[in-house]
Amino acid sequence: MRIDVLTLFPEVFAPFLSTSIVGRAVERGLVCIRCVNFRDFAHDAHRSVDDKPYGGGPGMVLMCPPIVEALESLDADGGEGSLRILLTPQGERLSQAMVGEFAKLARIVLICGHYEGFDERIRTVTGAREVSIGDYVLSGGEPAAMVLIDAVVRLVPGVLGDQQSVVEESFAAGTLEYPQYTRPREFRGLQVPDVLLSGDHGRIAAWRREQSVDRTRRRRPDLLGEA
Ligand code: 6GU
């Protein structure tokens, strides 16, 4: 899978793209992730990418030409047909179902905004799908792009050693995960539940299912309607 990221701050992606699961996926060639600074597509000597809003008002607005021309340069480089995703708090809320759809694609482009917003014509011209990661405001799309990349990359076949962990995890199954324990058996007076030490796989599976549903009912009853 190939992911291109249009951003004014490519440097914030470097440590993320070389660490942990994402870093290993990149290293093993399972995903190729490139950052493009769309300031490189600015037209003037000041390398402007934004300007004051027509009609007045606070802040600055990202202008059309740098972003649109950066996208066209990717199209010319074999990216035609890529799904374009605009990260914006005005977008559709990212879900595990959407992440699963994105992970099946050969190539996606993420467009990170900054400042007050995008010239509306960027939406029209790029045909991008607009995605938000939740109901709060970030100062830029970069953290949201990293969230999306992390969630997508771990679903790319071969990235996680044990594919079962993807199948069983929260949200994919419509419920939250059951409680987990590891050594030591007792910590500050707190015991590991006996059933987990029983060796009875049937009872363990039943206990986990019950814990999972119970926890979901208490914390996220909204998920049970969908399960
Ligand atoms: Cl995708 N971008 C920004 N700037 N803020 C957000 C967001 C995205 N998702 C939630 N808040």
mmCIF file of C-alpha atoms and ligand atoms in Angstrom:
data_model
loop_
_atom_site.group_PDB
_atom_site.id
_atom_site.type_symbol
_atom_site.label_atom_id
_atom_site.label_comp_id
_atom_site.label_asym_id
_atom_site.label_seq_id
_atom_site.Cartn_x
_atom_site.Cartn_y
_atom_site.Cartn_z
ATOM 1 C CA MET A 1 0.000 0.000 0.000
ATOM 2 C CA ARG A 2 1.123 3.521 -0.758
ATOM 3 C CA ILE A 3 0.164 6.577 1.328
ATOM 4 C CA ASP A 4 1.073 10.134 0.316
ATOM 5 C CA VAL A 5 0.684 12.902 2.890
ATOM 6 C CA LEU A 6 0.331 16.538 1.860
ATOM 7 C CA THR A 7 1.509 18.629 4.790
ATOM 8 C CA LEU A 8 3.305 21.865 5.638
ATOM 9 C CA PHE A 9 5.101 19.996 8.448
ATOM 10 C CA PRO A 10 6.656 16.817 7.060
ATOM 11 C CA GLU A 11 9.184 16.763 9.906
ATOM 12 C CA VAL A 12 6.538 15.815 12.484
ATOM 13 C CA PHE A 13 5.923 12.538 10.620
ATOM 14 C CA ALA A 14 9.541 11.310 10.642
ATOM 15 C CA PRO A 15 9.703 9.751 14.140
ATOM 16 C CA PHE A 16 6.190 8.337 13.823
ATOM 17 C CA LEU A 17 6.994 6.661 10.505
ATOM 18 C CA SER A 18 10.137 5.008 11.860
ATOM 19 C CA THR A 19 8.808 3.722 15.189
ATOM 20 C CA SER A 20 6.930 0.637 16.413
ATOM 21 C CA ILE A 21 4.376 -1.156 14.214
ATOM 22 C CA VAL A 22 4.221 1.551 11.519
ATOM 23 C CA GLY A 23 8.026 1.807 11.450
ATOM 24 C CA ARG A 24 8.382 -1.942 10.999
ATOM 25 C CA ALA A 25 5.734 -2.022 8.240
ATOM 26 C CA VAL A 26 7.614 0.711 6.365
ATOM 27 C CA GLU A 27 10.959 -1.008 6.888
ATOM 28 C CA ARG A 28 9.592 -4.316 5.595
ATOM 29 C CA GLY A 29 8.156 -2.617 2.509
ATOM 30 C CA LEU A 30 4.533 -3.512 3.356
ATOM 31 C CA VAL A 31 3.611 0.169 3.114
ATOM 32 C CA CYS A 32 5.315 3.085 1.407
ATOM 33 C CA ILE A 33 4.556 6.459 3.022
ATOM 34 C CA ARG A 34 5.741 9.713 1.461
ATOM 35 C CA CYS A 35 5.304 13.270 2.691
ATOM 36 C CA VAL A 36 4.938 16.130 0.238
ATOM 37 C CA ASN A 37 5.292 19.703 1.450
ATOM 38 C CA PHE A 38 2.736 21.593 -0.607
ATOM 39 C CA ARG A 39 4.635 24.812 0.145
ATOM 40 C CA ASP A 40 6.937 23.536 -2.620
ATOM 41 C CA PHE A 41 4.025 24.264 -4.996
ATOM 42 C CA ALA A 42 3.580 27.898 -3.933
ATOM 43 C CA HIS A 43 3.735 30.471 -6.689
ATOM 44 C CA ASP A 44 5.327 33.527 -5.107
ATOM 45 C CA ALA A 45 8.737 34.399 -3.678
ATOM 46 C CA HIS A 46 7.358 34.188 -0.137
ATOM 47 C CA ARG A 47 6.150 30.648 -0.845
ATOM 48 C CA SER A 48 2.649 31.595 0.380
ATOM 49 C CA VAL A 49 0.128 28.814 0.905
ATOM 50 C CA ASP A 50 -2.571 30.822 2.667
ATOM 51 C CA ASP A 51 -4.159 34.256 2.582
ATOM 52 C CA LYS A 52 -6.794 36.422 4.303
ATOM 53 C CA PRO A 53 -10.398 35.319 3.809
ATOM 54 C CA TYR A 54 -12.503 37.207 1.263
ATOM 55 C CA GLY A 55 -15.283 38.982 3.160
ATOM 56 C CA GLY A 56 -13.069 39.505 6.181
ATOM 57 C CA GLY A 57 -12.821 37.618 9.448
ATOM 58 C CA PRO A 58 -10.068 36.178 11.605
ATOM 59 C CA GLY A 59 -7.268 33.865 10.576
ATOM 60 C CA MET A 60 -5.926 32.667 7.289
ATOM 61 C CA VAL A 61 -7.317 30.295 4.665
ATOM 62 C CA LEU A 62 -5.349 27.706 2.676
ATOM 63 C CA MET A 63 -5.391 28.655 -0.991
ATOM 64 C CA CYS A 64 -6.223 26.359 -3.910
ATOM 65 C CA PRO A 65 -3.176 26.336 -6.190
ATOM 66 C CA PRO A 66 -0.490 24.726 -3.974
ATOM 67 C CA ILE A 67 -2.698 21.868 -2.742
ATOM 68 C CA VAL A 68 -4.341 21.184 -6.100
ATOM 69 C CA GLU A 69 -1.023 21.270 -7.972
ATOM 70 C CA ALA A 70 0.638 19.011 -5.378
ATOM 71 C CA LEU A 71 -2.188 16.488 -5.937
ATOM 72 C CA GLU A 72 -1.763 16.744 -9.694
ATOM 73 C CA SER A 73 1.961 16.039 -9.328
ATOM 74 C CA LEU A 74 1.064 12.814 -7.488
ATOM 75 C CA ASP A 75 -1.415 11.878 -10.237
ATOM 76 C CA ALA A 76 1.354 12.334 -12.779
ATOM 77 C CA ASP A 77 3.504 10.020 -10.642
ATOM 78 C CA GLY A 78 1.161 7.027 -10.864
ATOM 79 C CA GLY A 79 -1.275 8.272 -8.249
ATOM 80 C CA GLU A 80 -4.268 8.743 -10.503
ATOM 81 C CA GLY A 81 -7.298 7.077 -8.989
ATOM 82 C CA SER A 82 -5.976 7.350 -5.415
ATOM 83 C CA LEU A 83 -8.603 8.049 -2.790
ATOM 84 C CA ARG A 84 -8.077 11.603 -1.565
ATOM 85 C CA ILE A 85 -8.838 12.228 2.096
ATOM 86 C CA LEU A 86 -9.082 15.733 3.534
ATOM 87 C CA LEU A 87 -8.519 15.821 7.292
ATOM 88 C CA THR A 88 -10.933 18.340 8.769
ATOM 89 C CA PRO A 89 -13.130 18.615 11.871
ATOM 90 C CA GLN A 90 -16.017 19.110 9.400
ATOM 91 C CA GLY A 91 -15.571 15.592 8.012
ATOM 92 C CA GLU A 92 -17.305 12.282 8.621
ATOM 93 C CA ARG A 93 -16.137 10.763 11.906
ATOM 94 C CA LEU A 94 -13.466 8.075 11.389
ATOM 95 C CA SER A 95 -14.671 4.590 12.358
ATOM 96 C CA GLN A 96 -13.093 1.136 12.339
ATOM 97 C CA ALA A 97 -15.353 0.283 9.387
ATOM 98 C CA MET A 98 -13.903 3.189 7.370
ATOM 99 C CA VAL A 99 -10.390 2.223 8.414
ATOM 100 C CA GLY A 100 -11.062 -1.290 7.109
ATOM 101 C CA GLU A 101 -12.196 0.107 3.749
ATOM 102 C CA PHE A 102 -9.133 2.365 3.439
ATOM 103 C CA ALA A 103 -6.808 -0.558 4.242
ATOM 104 C CA LYS A 104 -8.041 -2.432 1.143
ATOM 105 C CA LEU A 105 -6.963 0.368 -1.218
ATOM 106 C CA ALA A 106 -3.696 0.381 -3.148
ATOM 107 C CA ARG A 107 -3.085 4.086 -2.702
ATOM 108 C CA ILE A 108 -4.497 6.955 -0.650
ATOM 109 C CA VAL A 109 -3.559 10.623 -0.273
ATOM 110 C CA LEU A 110 -4.038 12.467 3.014
ATOM 111 C CA ILE A 111 -4.357 16.254 2.916
ATOM 112 C CA CYS A 112 -3.519 18.034 6.174
ATOM 113 C CA GLY A 113 -4.899 21.505 6.681
ATOM 114 C CA HIS A 114 -3.703 24.170 9.051
ATOM 115 C CA TYR A 115 -4.869 27.614 10.089
ATOM 116 C CA GLU A 116 -8.584 28.457 9.913
ATOM 117 C CA GLY A 117 -9.479 26.263 6.999
ATOM 118 C CA PHE A 118 -9.438 25.416 3.313
ATOM 119 C CA ASP A 119 -10.641 27.521 0.401
ATOM 120 C CA GLU A 120 -13.992 25.859 -0.326
ATOM 121 C CA ARG A 121 -12.965 25.215 -3.940
ATOM 122 C CA ILE A 122 -10.314 22.745 -2.715
ATOM 123 C CA ARG A 123 -13.215 20.481 -1.741
ATOM 124 C CA THR A 124 -14.895 20.878 -5.116
ATOM 125 C CA VAL A 125 -11.824 20.450 -7.278
ATOM 126 C CA THR A 126 -10.158 17.571 -5.420
ATOM 127 C CA GLY A 127 -13.323 15.541 -4.780
ATOM 128 C CA ALA A 128 -11.713 14.504 -1.500
ATOM 129 C CA ARG A 129 -13.531 12.510 1.143
ATOM 130 C CA GLU A 130 -13.607 14.606 4.330
ATOM 131 C CA VAL A 131 -12.648 12.827 7.546
ATOM 132 C CA SER A 132 -12.544 13.966 11.178
ATOM 133 C CA ILE A 133 -11.140 11.934 14.072
ATOM 134 C CA GLY A 134 -13.576 13.253 16.682
ATOM 135 C CA ASP A 135 -15.499 16.167 18.082
ATOM 136 C CA TYR A 136 -12.707 18.484 19.164
ATOM 137 C CA VAL A 137 -10.524 20.956 17.268
ATOM 138 C CA LEU A 138 -6.859 20.358 16.433
ATOM 139 C CA SER A 139 -4.676 23.175 15.172
ATOM 140 C CA GLY A 140 -3.739 21.066 12.168
ATOM 141 C CA GLY A 141 -4.603 17.839 10.400
ATOM 142 C CA GLU A 142 -1.222 16.188 11.085
ATOM 143 C CA PRO A 143 -2.122 14.375 14.338
ATOM 144 C CA ALA A 144 -5.341 13.194 12.666
ATOM 145 C CA ALA A 145 -3.366 11.904 9.657
ATOM 146 C CA MET A 146 -1.102 9.957 12.015
ATOM 147 C CA VAL A 147 -4.125 8.455 13.761
ATOM 148 C CA LEU A 148 -5.558 7.374 10.403
ATOM 149 C CA ILE A 149 -2.207 5.984 9.172
ATOM 150 C CA ASP A 150 -1.700 3.982 12.369
ATOM 151 C CA ALA A 151 -5.204 2.497 12.263
ATOM 152 C CA VAL A 152 -4.943 1.624 8.543
ATOM 153 C CA VAL A 153 -1.375 0.280 8.463
ATOM 154 C CA ARG A 154 -1.990 -2.273 11.211
ATOM 155 C CA LEU A 155 -4.744 -3.820 9.040
ATOM 156 C CA VAL A 156 -2.481 -4.257 6.007
ATOM 157 C CA PRO A 157 -1.884 -8.018 5.617
ATOM 158 C CA GLY A 158 1.406 -9.106 7.173
ATOM 159 C CA VAL A 159 1.861 -6.034 9.376
ATOM 160 C CA LEU A 160 0.705 -7.675 12.601
ATOM 161 C CA GLY A 161 2.306 -11.019 13.342
ATOM 162 C CA ASP A 162 -0.861 -12.599 14.654
ATOM 163 C CA GLN A 163 -3.809 -11.720 12.398
ATOM 164 C CA GLN A 164 -6.113 -13.233 15.012
ATOM 165 C CA SER A 165 -5.473 -10.196 17.189
ATOM 166 C CA VAL A 166 -7.118 -8.026 14.507
ATOM 167 C CA VAL A 167 -10.150 -10.305 14.290
ATOM 168 C CA GLU A 168 -10.701 -10.473 18.037
ATOM 169 C CA GLU A 169 -10.077 -6.882 19.024
ATOM 170 C CA SER A 170 -12.470 -4.179 20.112
ATOM 171 C CA PHE A 171 -14.833 -2.615 17.581
ATOM 172 C CA ALA A 172 -14.153 -5.237 14.909
ATOM 173 C CA ALA A 173 -16.355 -7.526 17.009
ATOM 174 C CA GLY A 174 -18.656 -4.693 18.101
ATOM 175 C CA THR A 175 -17.688 -4.992 21.765
ATOM 176 C CA LEU A 176 -14.851 -3.764 23.950
ATOM 177 C CA GLU A 177 -12.026 -6.118 24.848
ATOM 178 C CA TYR A 178 -12.140 -8.294 27.949
ATOM 179 C CA PRO A 179 -9.726 -7.663 30.857
ATOM 180 C CA GLN A 180 -6.230 -9.109 30.408
ATOM 181 C CA TYR A 181 -3.671 -10.204 33.015
ATOM 182 C CA THR A 182 -0.043 -11.271 32.997
ATOM 183 C CA ARG A 183 2.637 -12.069 35.636
ATOM 184 C CA PRO A 184 2.802 -11.721 38.573
ATOM 185 C CA ARG A 185 -0.202 -13.749 39.799
ATOM 186 C CA GLU A 186 -0.597 -11.399 42.752
ATOM 187 C CA PHE A 187 0.216 -7.686 42.704
ATOM 188 C CA ARG A 188 -0.299 -5.559 45.847
ATOM 189 C CA GLY A 189 -2.986 -7.921 47.045
ATOM 190 C CA LEU A 190 -4.784 -8.008 43.685
ATOM 191 C CA GLN A 191 -5.271 -11.542 42.299
ATOM 192 C CA VAL A 192 -5.593 -12.782 38.760
ATOM 193 C CA PRO A 193 -9.126 -14.265 38.356
ATOM 194 C CA ASP A 194 -9.043 -18.013 39.090
ATOM 195 C CA VAL A 195 -10.747 -18.955 35.838
ATOM 196 C CA LEU A 196 -7.728 -17.750 33.835
ATOM 197 C CA LEU A 197 -5.486 -20.139 35.740
ATOM 198 C CA SER A 198 -7.887 -23.087 35.363
ATOM 199 C CA GLY A 199 -6.609 -24.309 32.003
ATOM 200 C CA ASP A 200 -10.258 -24.852 30.981
ATOM 201 C CA HIS A 201 -10.375 -23.159 27.572
ATOM 202 C CA GLY A 202 -14.160 -23.382 27.295
ATOM 203 C CA ARG A 203 -14.710 -21.661 30.647
ATOM 204 C CA ILE A 204 -12.060 -19.061 29.834
ATOM 205 C CA ALA A 205 -13.716 -18.216 26.519
ATOM 206 C CA ALA A 206 -17.132 -17.955 28.184
ATOM 207 C CA TRP A 207 -15.764 -15.722 30.956
ATOM 208 C CA ARG A 208 -14.112 -13.423 28.414
ATOM 209 C CA ARG A 209 -17.279 -13.118 26.328
ATOM 210 C CA GLU A 210 -19.277 -12.247 29.423
ATOM 211 C CA GLN A 211 -16.699 -9.687 30.604
ATOM 212 C CA SER A 212 -16.574 -8.154 27.148
ATOM 213 C CA VAL A 213 -20.346 -7.712 26.885
ATOM 214 C CA ASP A 214 -20.587 -6.525 30.491
ATOM 215 C CA ARG A 215 -17.885 -3.914 29.999
ATOM 216 C CA THR A 216 -19.447 -2.733 26.746
ATOM 217 C CA ARG A 217 -22.885 -2.409 28.368
ATOM 218 C CA ARG A 218 -21.436 -0.257 31.155
ATOM 219 C CA ARG A 219 -19.014 1.885 29.158
ATOM 220 C CA ARG A 220 -20.323 1.991 25.589
ATOM 221 C CA PRO A 221 -23.957 0.878 25.400
ATOM 222 C CA ASP A 222 -24.145 2.640 22.024
ATOM 223 C CA LEU A 223 -21.953 -0.130 20.534
ATOM 224 C CA LEU A 224 -24.265 -2.979 21.576
ATOM 225 C CA GLY A 225 -27.060 -1.693 19.361
ATOM 226 C CA GLU A 226 -24.775 -2.281 16.386
ATOM 227 C CA ALA A 227 -23.336 -5.648 17.476
HETATM 228 CL CL1 6GU B 1 -9.078 15.716 10.895
HETATM 229 N N1 6GU B 1 -8.444 18.125 11.754
HETATM 230 C C1 6GU B 1 -8.470 19.112 12.659
HETATM 231 N N2 6GU B 1 -7.812 20.242 12.393
HETATM 232 N N3 6GU B 1 -9.112 19.031 13.813
HETATM 233 C C2 6GU B 1 -9.744 17.888 14.044
HETATM 234 C C3 6GU B 1 -9.763 16.814 13.150
HETATM 235 C C4 6GU B 1 -9.087 16.970 11.990
HETATM 236 N N4 6GU B 1 -10.499 15.825 13.683
HETATM 237 C C5 6GU B 1 -10.913 16.269 14.855
HETATM 238 N N5 6GU B 1 -10.467 17.510 15.083
#
